[in-house]
Amino acid sequence: MPDHRTGGGDPAHTLRLLWRQPDHAPRRGPRQGHSLDDILTAAIALADAEGLDAVTMRALAQAVGVAPMTLYTYVPGKAELLDLMLDAIYAGMPRPDRSGHPWRTRVAAVATDNRDLFTAHPWAAEVATGRPPLGPGQLAKYEYELRAFDDTGLDDVARDAALTYVLDFVRAASRAACEARSARRDSAWTDDQWWAANAPLLAQVLDERRYPTAVRVGAAAGAAQNAAYHPDHAYEFGLARVLDGLGVLIDAGRQGRTGDG
């Protein structure tokens, strides 16, 4: 389970910060010399470079060039900071008009947009968003992505579930891709080097008589992908199946409405 979750801070304070509403409580601490957006830009850059665990108030203060206590005049703590960081990267996502395209093209584009987001900000895929940060970035993202299902005939509940289905797939695929990149980086070996180093042992334990299907399929997949696991192939194959599944649902609904008529 992810260690980082949205909605962990004070909801009222978080919403005021997300929507940049004035806080009428007296502000204590050093005078501010930066904007909240400056703080978020630095926090996102730190998370992109070193991961969320590296985003401590002390490390962020050092990156911004202020005393640690100064940060608390901007945000109450890391829980609220995380919600603000997510909303900021959501706000920066592209939202081109794709209204003239078929629904499969629109939904595939939504998936790709989110994959690109997780590639640029891998930490975001590790955050549990059961209580999403309901800021302007989150709501604009949700509004835009729901419209990818226009003209499909899905009712509102099914439309929300369909979007969740797509985004859950993208999140899982993005996390797997990130783990594969980390394994290559941390081992300092390419996949070819790893397999070559372990080939003698694998040749001893991979008994074709005992594991005929695993050996045959594994060899075929490895030869086709030049690796045991290829993130791009897994994503493209999985997304096509996700769209196929939604197509069955959408077609069934259309046929049902035709029959009712």
PDB file of N, CA, C and O in Angstrom, residues 119-193:
ATOM      1  N   THR A 119       5.292   9.785 -16.045  1.00  0.00           N
ATOM      2  CA  THR A 119       6.678   9.698 -16.505  1.00  0.00           C
ATOM      3  C   THR A 119       7.457  10.931 -16.059  1.00  0.00           C
ATOM      4  O   THR A 119       8.607  10.830 -15.623  1.00  0.00           O
ATOM      5  N   ALA A 120       6.824  12.094 -16.171  1.00  0.00           N
ATOM      6  CA  ALA A 120       7.479  13.337 -15.751  1.00  0.00           C
ATOM      7  C   ALA A 120       7.566  13.450 -14.233  1.00  0.00           C
ATOM      8  O   ALA A 120       8.524  14.016 -13.699  1.00  0.00           O
ATOM      9  N   HIS A 121       6.567  12.911 -13.537  1.00  0.00           N
ATOM     10  CA  HIS A 121       6.501  13.005 -12.073  1.00  0.00           C
ATOM     11  C   HIS A 121       6.215  11.613 -11.495  1.00  0.00           C
ATOM     12  O   HIS A 121       5.086  11.346 -11.059  1.00  0.00           O
ATOM     13  N   PRO A 122       7.197  10.721 -11.477  1.00  0.00           N
ATOM     14  CA  PRO A 122       6.940   9.335 -11.050  1.00  0.00           C
ATOM     15  C   PRO A 122       6.354   9.217  -9.652  1.00  0.00           C
ATOM     16  O   PRO A 122       5.597   8.284  -9.368  1.00  0.00           O
ATOM     17  N   TRP A 123       6.656  10.135  -8.782  1.00  0.00           N
ATOM     18  CA  TRP A 123       6.149  10.106  -7.411  1.00  0.00           C
ATOM     19  C   TRP A 123       4.634  10.180  -7.368  1.00  0.00           C
ATOM     20  O   TRP A 123       4.009   9.653  -6.431  1.00  0.00           O
ATOM     21  N   ALA A 124       4.023  10.822  -8.365  1.00  0.00           N
ATOM     22  CA  ALA A 124       2.572  11.001  -8.344  1.00  0.00           C
ATOM     23  C   ALA A 124       1.837   9.668  -8.440  1.00  0.00           C
ATOM     24  O   ALA A 124       0.736   9.520  -7.906  1.00  0.00           O
ATOM     25  N   ALA A 125       2.449   8.684  -9.104  1.00  0.00           N
ATOM     26  CA  ALA A 125       1.812   7.373  -9.235  1.00  0.00           C
ATOM     27  C   ALA A 125       1.837   6.600  -7.922  1.00  0.00           C
ATOM     28  O   ALA A 125       1.114   5.611  -7.777  1.00  0.00           O
ATOM     29  N   GLU A 126       2.655   7.047  -6.971  1.00  0.00           N
ATOM     30  CA  GLU A 126       2.771   6.357  -5.690  1.00  0.00           C
ATOM     31  C   GLU A 126       1.791   6.895  -4.641  1.00  0.00           C
ATOM     32  O   GLU A 126       1.704   6.356  -3.539  1.00  0.00           O
ATOM     33  N   VAL A 127       1.074   7.951  -4.985  1.00  0.00           N
ATOM     34  CA  VAL A 127       0.193   8.600  -4.015  1.00  0.00           C
ATOM     35  C   VAL A 127      -1.208   8.016  -4.101  1.00  0.00           C
ATOM     36  O   VAL A 127      -1.804   7.973  -5.181  1.00  0.00           O
ATOM     37  N   ALA A 128      -1.741   7.558  -2.985  1.00  0.00           N
ATOM     38  CA  ALA A 128      -3.124   7.086  -2.925  1.00  0.00           C
ATOM     39  C   ALA A 128      -4.057   8.292  -2.903  1.00  0.00           C
ATOM     40  O   ALA A 128      -3.898   9.193  -2.073  1.00  0.00           O
ATOM     41  N   THR A 129      -5.033   8.308  -3.807  1.00  0.00           N
ATOM     42  CA  THR A 129      -5.889   9.494  -3.960  1.00  0.00           C
ATOM     43  C   THR A 129      -7.352   9.179  -3.662  1.00  0.00           C
ATOM     44  O   THR A 129      -8.251   9.685  -4.329  1.00  0.00           O
ATOM     45  N   GLY A 130      -7.573   8.346  -2.654  1.00  0.00           N
ATOM     46  CA  GLY A 130      -8.953   8.035  -2.281  1.00  0.00           C
ATOM     47  C   GLY A 130      -9.720   9.264  -1.828  1.00  0.00           C
ATOM     48  O   GLY A 130     -10.949   9.338  -1.987  1.00  0.00           O
ATOM     49  N   ARG A 131      -9.008  10.223  -1.250  1.00  0.00           N
ATOM     50  CA  ARG A 131      -9.590  11.525  -0.917  1.00  0.00           C
ATOM     51  C   ARG A 131      -8.862  12.566  -1.759  1.00  0.00           C
ATOM     52  O   ARG A 131      -7.883  13.165  -1.309  1.00  0.00           O
ATOM     53  N   PRO A 132      -9.319  12.775  -2.988  1.00  0.00           N
ATOM     54  CA  PRO A 132      -8.556  13.615  -3.920  1.00  0.00           C
ATOM     55  C   PRO A 132      -8.522  15.072  -3.485  1.00  0.00           C
ATOM     56  O   PRO A 132      -9.446  15.564  -2.829  1.00  0.00           O
ATOM     57  N   PRO A 133      -7.449  15.775  -3.848  1.00  0.00           N
ATOM     58  CA  PRO A 133      -7.373  17.204  -3.560  1.00  0.00           C
ATOM     59  C   PRO A 133      -8.310  17.968  -4.489  1.00  0.00           C
ATOM     60  O   PRO A 133      -8.046  18.088  -5.689  1.00  0.00           O
ATOM     61  N   LEU A 134      -9.415  18.444  -3.966  1.00  0.00           N
ATOM     62  CA  LEU A 134     -10.446  19.056  -4.814  1.00  0.00           C
ATOM     63  C   LEU A 134     -10.128  20.509  -5.112  1.00  0.00           C
ATOM     64  O   LEU A 134     -10.875  21.422  -4.796  1.00  0.00           O
ATOM     65  N   GLY A 135      -8.989  20.703  -5.740  1.00  0.00           N
ATOM     66  CA  GLY A 135      -8.582  22.034  -6.150  1.00  0.00           C
ATOM     67  C   GLY A 135      -8.908  22.287  -7.608  1.00  0.00           C
ATOM     68  O   GLY A 135      -9.477  21.432  -8.297  1.00  0.00           O
ATOM     69  N   PRO A 136      -8.527  23.442  -8.127  1.00  0.00           N
ATOM     70  CA  PRO A 136      -8.863  23.780  -9.515  1.00  0.00           C
ATOM     71  C   PRO A 136      -8.202  22.853 -10.524  1.00  0.00           C
ATOM     72  O   PRO A 136      -8.782  22.552 -11.575  1.00  0.00           O
ATOM     73  N   GLY A 137      -6.987  22.391 -10.235  1.00  0.00           N
ATOM     74  CA  GLY A 137      -6.324  21.477 -11.151  1.00  0.00           C
ATOM     75  C   GLY A 137      -7.017  20.135 -11.223  1.00  0.00           C
ATOM     76  O   GLY A 137      -7.245  19.583 -12.309  1.00  0.00           O
ATOM     77  N   GLN A 138      -7.380  19.582 -10.072  1.00  0.00           N
ATOM     78  CA  GLN A 138      -8.071  18.293 -10.017  1.00  0.00           C
ATOM     79  C   GLN A 138      -9.425  18.367 -10.722  1.00  0.00           C
ATOM     80  O   GLN A 138      -9.786  17.479 -11.503  1.00  0.00           O
ATOM     81  N   LEU A 139     -10.194  19.408 -10.446  1.00  0.00           N
ATOM     82  CA  LEU A 139     -11.530  19.500 -11.028  1.00  0.00           C
ATOM     83  C   LEU A 139     -11.483  19.752 -12.532  1.00  0.00           C
ATOM     84  O   LEU A 139     -12.311  19.221 -13.283  1.00  0.00           O
ATOM     85  N   ALA A 140     -10.514  20.550 -12.983  1.00  0.00           N
ATOM     86  CA  ALA A 140     -10.372  20.768 -14.431  1.00  0.00           C
ATOM     87  C   ALA A 140      -9.971  19.469 -15.119  1.00  0.00           C
ATOM     88  O   ALA A 140     -10.460  19.161 -16.222  1.00  0.00           O
ATOM     89  N   LYS A 141      -9.113  18.700 -14.504  1.00  0.00           N
ATOM     90  CA  LYS A 141      -8.694  17.399 -15.045  1.00  0.00           C
ATOM     91  C   LYS A 141      -9.890  16.449 -15.127  1.00  0.00           C
ATOM     92  O   LYS A 141     -10.109  15.795 -16.159  1.00  0.00           O
ATOM     93  N   TYR A 142     -10.659  16.369 -14.066  1.00  0.00           N
ATOM     94  CA  TYR A 142     -11.807  15.469 -14.018  1.00  0.00           C
ATOM     95  C   TYR A 142     -12.851  15.859 -15.062  1.00  0.00           C
ATOM     96  O   TYR A 142     -13.373  15.008 -15.803  1.00  0.00           O
ATOM     97  N   GLU A 143     -13.154  17.147 -15.149  1.00  0.00           N
ATOM     98  CA  GLU A 143     -14.118  17.639 -16.132  1.00  0.00           C
ATOM     99  C   GLU A 143     -13.676  17.278 -17.550  1.00  0.00           C
ATOM    100  O   GLU A 143     -14.461  16.761 -18.360  1.00  0.00           O
ATOM    101  N   TYR A 144     -12.428  17.546 -17.849  1.00  0.00           N
ATOM    102  CA  TYR A 144     -11.893  17.289 -19.197  1.00  0.00           C
ATOM    103  C   TYR A 144     -11.920  15.807 -19.533  1.00  0.00           C
ATOM    104  O   TYR A 144     -12.329  15.403 -20.632  1.00  0.00           O
ATOM    105  N   GLU A 145     -11.483  14.970 -18.591  1.00  0.00           N
ATOM    106  CA  GLU A 145     -11.379  13.541 -18.866  1.00  0.00           C
ATOM    107  C   GLU A 145     -12.742  12.869 -18.964  1.00  0.00           C
ATOM    108  O   GLU A 145     -12.925  11.941 -19.758  1.00  0.00           O
ATOM    109  N   LEU A 146     -13.715  13.333 -18.207  1.00  0.00           N
ATOM    110  CA  LEU A 146     -15.066  12.780 -18.331  1.00  0.00           C
ATOM    111  C   LEU A 146     -15.644  13.015 -19.720  1.00  0.00           C
ATOM    112  O   LEU A 146     -16.395  12.182 -20.251  1.00  0.00           O
ATOM    113  N   ARG A 147     -15.289  14.135 -20.329  1.00  0.00           N
ATOM    114  CA  ARG A 147     -15.836  14.458 -21.648  1.00  0.00           C
ATOM    115  C   ARG A 147     -15.292  13.551 -22.745  1.00  0.00           C
ATOM    116  O   ARG A 147     -15.845  13.529 -23.858  1.00  0.00           O
ATOM    117  N   ALA A 148     -14.242  12.807 -22.450  1.00  0.00           N
ATOM    118  CA  ALA A 148     -13.750  11.829 -23.427  1.00  0.00           C
ATOM    119  C   ALA A 148     -14.800  10.760 -23.704  1.00  0.00           C
ATOM    120  O   ALA A 148     -14.756  10.088 -24.734  1.00  0.00           O
ATOM    121  N   PHE A 149     -15.767  10.618 -22.781  1.00  0.00           N
ATOM    122  CA  PHE A 149     -16.817   9.602 -22.933  1.00  0.00           C
ATOM    123  C   PHE A 149     -18.116  10.183 -23.470  1.00  0.00           C
ATOM    124  O   PHE A 149     -19.150   9.510 -23.452  1.00  0.00           O
ATOM    125  N   ASP A 150     -18.083  11.412 -23.962  1.00  0.00           N
ATOM    126  CA  ASP A 150     -19.261  11.987 -24.605  1.00  0.00           C
ATOM    127  C   ASP A 150     -19.700  11.106 -25.780  1.00  0.00           C
ATOM    128  O   ASP A 150     -18.859  10.511 -26.479  1.00  0.00           O
ATOM    129  N   ASP A 151     -20.989  11.041 -25.994  1.00  0.00           N
ATOM    130  CA  ASP A 151     -21.583  10.306 -27.119  1.00  0.00           C
ATOM    131  C   ASP A 151     -21.399   8.793 -27.023  1.00  0.00           C
ATOM    132  O   ASP A 151     -21.626   8.085 -28.009  1.00  0.00           O
ATOM    133  N   THR A 152     -21.000   8.299 -25.849  1.00  0.00           N
ATOM    134  CA  THR A 152     -20.890   6.845 -25.688  1.00  0.00           C
ATOM    135  C   THR A 152     -22.184   6.243 -25.160  1.00  0.00           C
ATOM    136  O   THR A 152     -22.360   5.019 -25.216  1.00  0.00           O
ATOM    137  N   GLY A 153     -23.060   7.087 -24.630  1.00  0.00           N
ATOM    138  CA  GLY A 153     -24.307   6.584 -24.059  1.00  0.00           C
ATOM    139  C   GLY A 153     -24.180   6.116 -22.629  1.00  0.00           C
ATOM    140  O   GLY A 153     -25.173   5.666 -22.042  1.00  0.00           O
ATOM    141  N   LEU A 154     -22.992   6.198 -22.047  1.00  0.00           N
ATOM    142  CA  LEU A 154     -22.827   5.781 -20.658  1.00  0.00           C
ATOM    143  C   LEU A 154     -23.543   6.762 -19.736  1.00  0.00           C
ATOM    144  O   LEU A 154     -23.475   7.984 -19.937  1.00  0.00           O
ATOM    145  N   ASP A 155     -24.221   6.237 -18.709  1.00  0.00           N
ATOM    146  CA  ASP A 155     -24.824   7.142 -17.736  1.00  0.00           C
ATOM    147  C   ASP A 155     -23.725   7.700 -16.836  1.00  0.00           C
ATOM    148  O   ASP A 155     -22.554   7.321 -16.943  1.00  0.00           O
ATOM    149  N   ASP A 156     -24.094   8.607 -15.949  1.00  0.00           N
ATOM    150  CA  ASP A 156     -23.080   9.320 -15.170  1.00  0.00           C
ATOM    151  C   ASP A 156     -22.255   8.392 -14.280  1.00  0.00           C
ATOM    152  O   ASP A 156     -21.031   8.555 -14.153  1.00  0.00           O
ATOM    153  N   VAL A 157     -22.918   7.415 -13.653  1.00  0.00           N
ATOM    154  CA  VAL A 157     -22.195   6.498 -12.773  1.00  0.00           C
ATOM    155  C   VAL A 157     -21.232   5.638 -13.588  1.00  0.00           C
ATOM    156  O   VAL A 157     -20.069   5.441 -13.204  1.00  0.00           O
ATOM    157  N   ALA A 158     -21.685   5.129 -14.727  1.00  0.00           N
ATOM    158  CA  ALA A 158     -20.831   4.300 -15.571  1.00  0.00           C
ATOM    159  C   ALA A 158     -19.688   5.121 -16.163  1.00  0.00           C
ATOM    160  O   ALA A 158     -18.570   4.625 -16.326  1.00  0.00           O
ATOM    161  N   ARG A 159     -19.967   6.385 -16.479  1.00  0.00           N
ATOM    162  CA  ARG A 159     -18.916   7.241 -17.040  1.00  0.00           C
ATOM    163  C   ARG A 159     -17.800   7.454 -16.014  1.00  0.00           C
ATOM    164  O   ARG A 159     -16.610   7.350 -16.344  1.00  0.00           O
ATOM    165  N   ASP A 160     -18.179   7.717 -14.774  1.00  0.00           N
ATOM    166  CA  ASP A 160     -17.181   7.878 -13.717  1.00  0.00           C
ATOM    167  C   ASP A 160     -16.396   6.584 -13.518  1.00  0.00           C
ATOM    168  O   ASP A 160     -15.166   6.597 -13.373  1.00  0.00           O
ATOM    169  N   ALA A 161     -17.092   5.443 -13.513  1.00  0.00           N
ATOM    170  CA  ALA A 161     -16.424   4.156 -13.318  1.00  0.00           C
ATOM    171  C   ALA A 161     -15.495   3.830 -14.488  1.00  0.00           C
ATOM    172  O   ALA A 161     -14.406   3.272 -14.291  1.00  0.00           O
ATOM    173  N   ALA A 162     -15.913   4.172 -15.702  1.00  0.00           N
ATOM    174  CA  ALA A 162     -15.083   3.918 -16.873  1.00  0.00           C
ATOM    175  C   ALA A 162     -13.792   4.726 -16.813  1.00  0.00           C
ATOM    176  O   ALA A 162     -12.704   4.220 -17.122  1.00  0.00           O
ATOM    177  N   LEU A 163     -13.895   5.983 -16.411  1.00  0.00           N
ATOM    178  CA  LEU A 163     -12.702   6.813 -16.275  1.00  0.00           C
ATOM    179  C   LEU A 163     -11.780   6.254 -15.197  1.00  0.00           C
ATOM    180  O   LEU A 163     -10.559   6.177 -15.388  1.00  0.00           O
ATOM    181  N   THR A 164     -12.347   5.849 -14.071  1.00  0.00           N
ATOM    182  CA  THR A 164     -11.539   5.262 -13.002  1.00  0.00           C
ATOM    183  C   THR A 164     -10.825   4.008 -13.489  1.00  0.00           C
ATOM    184  O   THR A 164      -9.649   3.779 -13.173  1.00  0.00           O
ATOM    185  N   TYR A 165     -11.522   3.194 -14.255  1.00  0.00           N
ATOM    186  CA  TYR A 165     -10.954   1.963 -14.832  1.00  0.00           C
ATOM    187  C   TYR A 165      -9.726   2.282 -15.678  1.00  0.00           C
ATOM    188  O   TYR A 165      -8.673   1.642 -15.558  1.00  0.00           O
ATOM    189  N   VAL A 166      -9.845   3.287 -16.530  1.00  0.00           N
ATOM    190  CA  VAL A 166      -8.728   3.678 -17.394  1.00  0.00           C
ATOM    191  C   VAL A 166      -7.565   4.209 -16.567  1.00  0.00           C
ATOM    192  O   VAL A 166      -6.402   3.812 -16.758  1.00  0.00           O
ATOM    193  N   LEU A 167      -7.852   5.102 -15.630  1.00  0.00           N
ATOM    194  CA  LEU A 167      -6.789   5.731 -14.850  1.00  0.00           C
ATOM    195  C   LEU A 167      -6.102   4.739 -13.921  1.00  0.00           C
ATOM    196  O   LEU A 167      -4.886   4.842 -13.690  1.00  0.00           O
ATOM    197  N   ASP A 168      -6.854   3.778 -13.392  1.00  0.00           N
ATOM    198  CA  ASP A 168      -6.237   2.749 -12.546  1.00  0.00           C
ATOM    199  C   ASP A 168      -5.257   1.903 -13.364  1.00  0.00           C
ATOM    200  O   ASP A 168      -4.178   1.539 -12.873  1.00  0.00           O
ATOM    201  N   PHE A 169      -5.639   1.580 -14.591  1.00  0.00           N
ATOM    202  CA  PHE A 169      -4.716   0.834 -15.460  1.00  0.00           C
ATOM    203  C   PHE A 169      -3.445   1.639 -15.711  1.00  0.00           C
ATOM    204  O   PHE A 169      -2.328   1.119 -15.608  1.00  0.00           O
ATOM    205  N   VAL A 170      -3.606   2.913 -16.053  1.00  0.00           N
ATOM    206  CA  VAL A 170      -2.441   3.742 -16.361  1.00  0.00           C
ATOM    207  C   VAL A 170      -1.534   3.873 -15.145  1.00  0.00           C
ATOM    208  O   VAL A 170      -0.303   3.791 -15.252  1.00  0.00           O
ATOM    209  N   ARG A 171      -2.115   4.061 -13.978  1.00  0.00           N
ATOM    210  CA  ARG A 171      -1.318   4.182 -12.757  1.00  0.00           C
ATOM    211  C   ARG A 171      -0.511   2.905 -12.511  1.00  0.00           C
ATOM    212  O   ARG A 171       0.686   2.957 -12.219  1.00  0.00           O
ATOM    213  N   ALA A 172      -1.156   1.747 -12.640  1.00  0.00           N
ATOM    214  CA  ALA A 172      -0.462   0.480 -12.413  1.00  0.00           C
ATOM    215  C   ALA A 172       0.654   0.278 -13.445  1.00  0.00           C
ATOM    216  O   ALA A 172       1.768  -0.138 -13.101  1.00  0.00           O
ATOM    217  N   ALA A 173       0.357   0.561 -14.710  1.00  0.00           N
ATOM    218  CA  ALA A 173       1.370   0.409 -15.754  1.00  0.00           C
ATOM    219  C   ALA A 173       2.532   1.371 -15.538  1.00  0.00           C
ATOM    220  O   ALA A 173       3.700   1.011 -15.764  1.00  0.00           O
ATOM    221  N   SER A 174       2.237   2.572 -15.091  1.00  0.00           N
ATOM    222  CA  SER A 174       3.280   3.569 -14.863  1.00  0.00           C
ATOM    223  C   SER A 174       4.166   3.178 -13.688  1.00  0.00           C
ATOM    224  O   SER A 174       5.390   3.371 -13.719  1.00  0.00           O
ATOM    225  N   ARG A 175       3.559   2.639 -12.652  1.00  0.00           N
ATOM    226  CA  ARG A 175       4.358   2.183 -11.509  1.00  0.00           C
ATOM    227  C   ARG A 175       5.269   1.030 -11.906  1.00  0.00           C
ATOM    228  O   ARG A 175       6.433   0.969 -11.488  1.00  0.00           O
ATOM    229  N   ALA A 176       4.764   0.099 -12.710  1.00  0.00           N
ATOM    230  CA  ALA A 176       5.589  -1.019 -13.167  1.00  0.00           C
ATOM    231  C   ALA A 176       6.746  -0.526 -14.029  1.00  0.00           C
ATOM    232  O   ALA A 176       7.880  -1.019 -13.910  1.00  0.00           O
ATOM    233  N   ALA A 177       6.476   0.445 -14.888  1.00  0.00           N
ATOM    234  CA  ALA A 177       7.533   1.000 -15.732  1.00  0.00           C
ATOM    235  C   ALA A 177       8.589   1.703 -14.886  1.00  0.00           C
ATOM    236  O   ALA A 177       9.794   1.594 -15.148  1.00  0.00           O
ATOM    237  N   CYS A 178       8.139   2.422 -13.860  1.00  0.00           N
ATOM    238  CA  CYS A 178       9.069   3.118 -12.967  1.00  0.00           C
ATOM    239  C   CYS A 178       9.942   2.116 -12.215  1.00  0.00           C
ATOM    240  O   CYS A 178      11.149   2.320 -12.045  1.00  0.00           O
ATOM    241  N   GLU A 179       9.340   1.023 -11.765  1.00  0.00           N
ATOM    242  CA  GLU A 179      10.102  -0.009 -11.059  1.00  0.00           C
ATOM    243  C   GLU A 179      11.139  -0.643 -11.980  1.00  0.00           C
ATOM    244  O   GLU A 179      12.257  -0.948 -11.550  1.00  0.00           O
ATOM    245  N   ALA A 180      10.783  -0.839 -13.251  1.00  0.00           N
ATOM    246  CA  ALA A 180      11.736  -1.411 -14.210  1.00  0.00           C
ATOM    247  C   ALA A 180      12.906  -0.460 -14.435  1.00  0.00           C
ATOM    248  O   ALA A 180      14.065  -0.880 -14.499  1.00  0.00           O
ATOM    249  N   ARG A 181      12.602   0.841 -14.548  1.00  0.00           N
ATOM    250  CA  ARG A 181      13.682   1.824 -14.724  1.00  0.00           C
ATOM    251  C   ARG A 181      14.579   1.861 -13.489  1.00  0.00           C
ATOM    252  O   ARG A 181      15.809   1.948 -13.607  1.00  0.00           O
ATOM    253  N   SER A 182      13.976   1.780 -12.318  1.00  0.00           N
ATOM    254  CA  SER A 182      14.756   1.811 -11.079  1.00  0.00           C
ATOM    255  C   SER A 182      15.664   0.592 -10.972  1.00  0.00           C
ATOM    256  O   SER A 182      16.809   0.687 -10.522  1.00  0.00           O
ATOM    257  N   ALA A 183      15.148  -0.572 -11.371  1.00  0.00           N
ATOM    258  CA  ALA A 183      15.953  -1.792 -11.310  1.00  0.00           C
ATOM    259  C   ALA A 183      17.178  -1.683 -12.209  1.00  0.00           C
ATOM    260  O   ALA A 183      18.285  -2.070 -11.825  1.00  0.00           O
ATOM    261  N   ARG A 184      16.980  -1.141 -13.415  1.00  0.00           N
ATOM    262  CA  ARG A 184      18.122  -0.976 -14.319  1.00  0.00           C
ATOM    263  C   ARG A 184      19.114   0.037 -13.770  1.00  0.00           C
ATOM    264  O   ARG A 184      20.331  -0.175 -13.826  1.00  0.00           O
ATOM    265  N   ARG A 185      18.590   1.118 -13.213  1.00  0.00           N
ATOM    266  CA  ARG A 185      19.478   2.159 -12.689  1.00  0.00           C
ATOM    267  C   ARG A 185      20.241   1.675 -11.462  1.00  0.00           C
ATOM    268  O   ARG A 185      21.465   1.870 -11.348  1.00  0.00           O
ATOM    269  N   ASP A 186      19.550   1.008 -10.543  1.00  0.00           N
ATOM    270  CA  ASP A 186      20.181   0.602  -9.294  1.00  0.00           C
ATOM    271  C   ASP A 186      21.167  -0.539  -9.485  1.00  0.00           C
ATOM    272  O   ASP A 186      22.150  -0.657  -8.751  1.00  0.00           O
ATOM    273  N   SER A 187      20.911  -1.413 -10.460  1.00  0.00           N
ATOM    274  CA  SER A 187      21.814  -2.545 -10.677  1.00  0.00           C
ATOM    275  C   SER A 187      23.027  -2.164 -11.517  1.00  0.00           C
ATOM    276  O   SER A 187      24.039  -2.860 -11.506  1.00  0.00           O
ATOM    277  N   ALA A 188      22.907  -1.071 -12.264  1.00  0.00           N
ATOM    278  CA  ALA A 188      23.962  -0.616 -13.180  1.00  0.00           C
ATOM    279  C   ALA A 188      24.203  -1.634 -14.296  1.00  0.00           C
ATOM    280  O   ALA A 188      25.240  -1.609 -14.951  1.00  0.00           O
ATOM    281  N   TRP A 189      23.244  -2.547 -14.512  1.00  0.00           N
ATOM    282  CA  TRP A 189      23.312  -3.538 -15.588  1.00  0.00           C
ATOM    283  C   TRP A 189      22.157  -3.309 -16.549  1.00  0.00           C
ATOM    284  O   TRP A 189      21.051  -2.982 -16.134  1.00  0.00           O
ATOM    285  N   THR A 190      22.425  -3.530 -17.821  1.00  0.00           N
ATOM    286  CA  THR A 190      21.328  -3.582 -18.781  1.00  0.00           C
ATOM    287  C   THR A 190      20.631  -4.929 -18.625  1.00  0.00           C
ATOM    288  O   THR A 190      21.164  -5.862 -18.000  1.00  0.00           O
ATOM    289  N   ASP A 191      19.455  -5.056 -19.228  1.00  0.00           N
ATOM    290  CA  ASP A 191      18.750  -6.337 -19.177  1.00  0.00           C
ATOM    291  C   ASP A 191      19.588  -7.445 -19.825  1.00  0.00           C
ATOM    292  O   ASP A 191      19.655  -8.573 -19.322  1.00  0.00           O
ATOM    293  N   ASP A 192      20.234  -7.118 -20.959  1.00  0.00           N
ATOM    294  CA  ASP A 192      21.070  -8.118 -21.630  1.00  0.00           C
ATOM    295  C   ASP A 192      22.195  -8.589 -20.725  1.00  0.00           C
ATOM    296  O   ASP A 192      22.510  -9.794 -20.677  1.00  0.00           O
ATOM    297  N   GLN A 193      22.824  -7.659 -20.021  1.00  0.00           N
ATOM    298  CA  GLN A 193      23.921  -8.027 -19.123  1.00  0.00           C
ATOM    299  C   GLN A 193      23.422  -8.892 -17.965  1.00  0.00           C
ATOM    300  O   GLN A 193      24.093  -9.845 -17.561  1.00  0.00           O
TER     301      GLN A 193
END
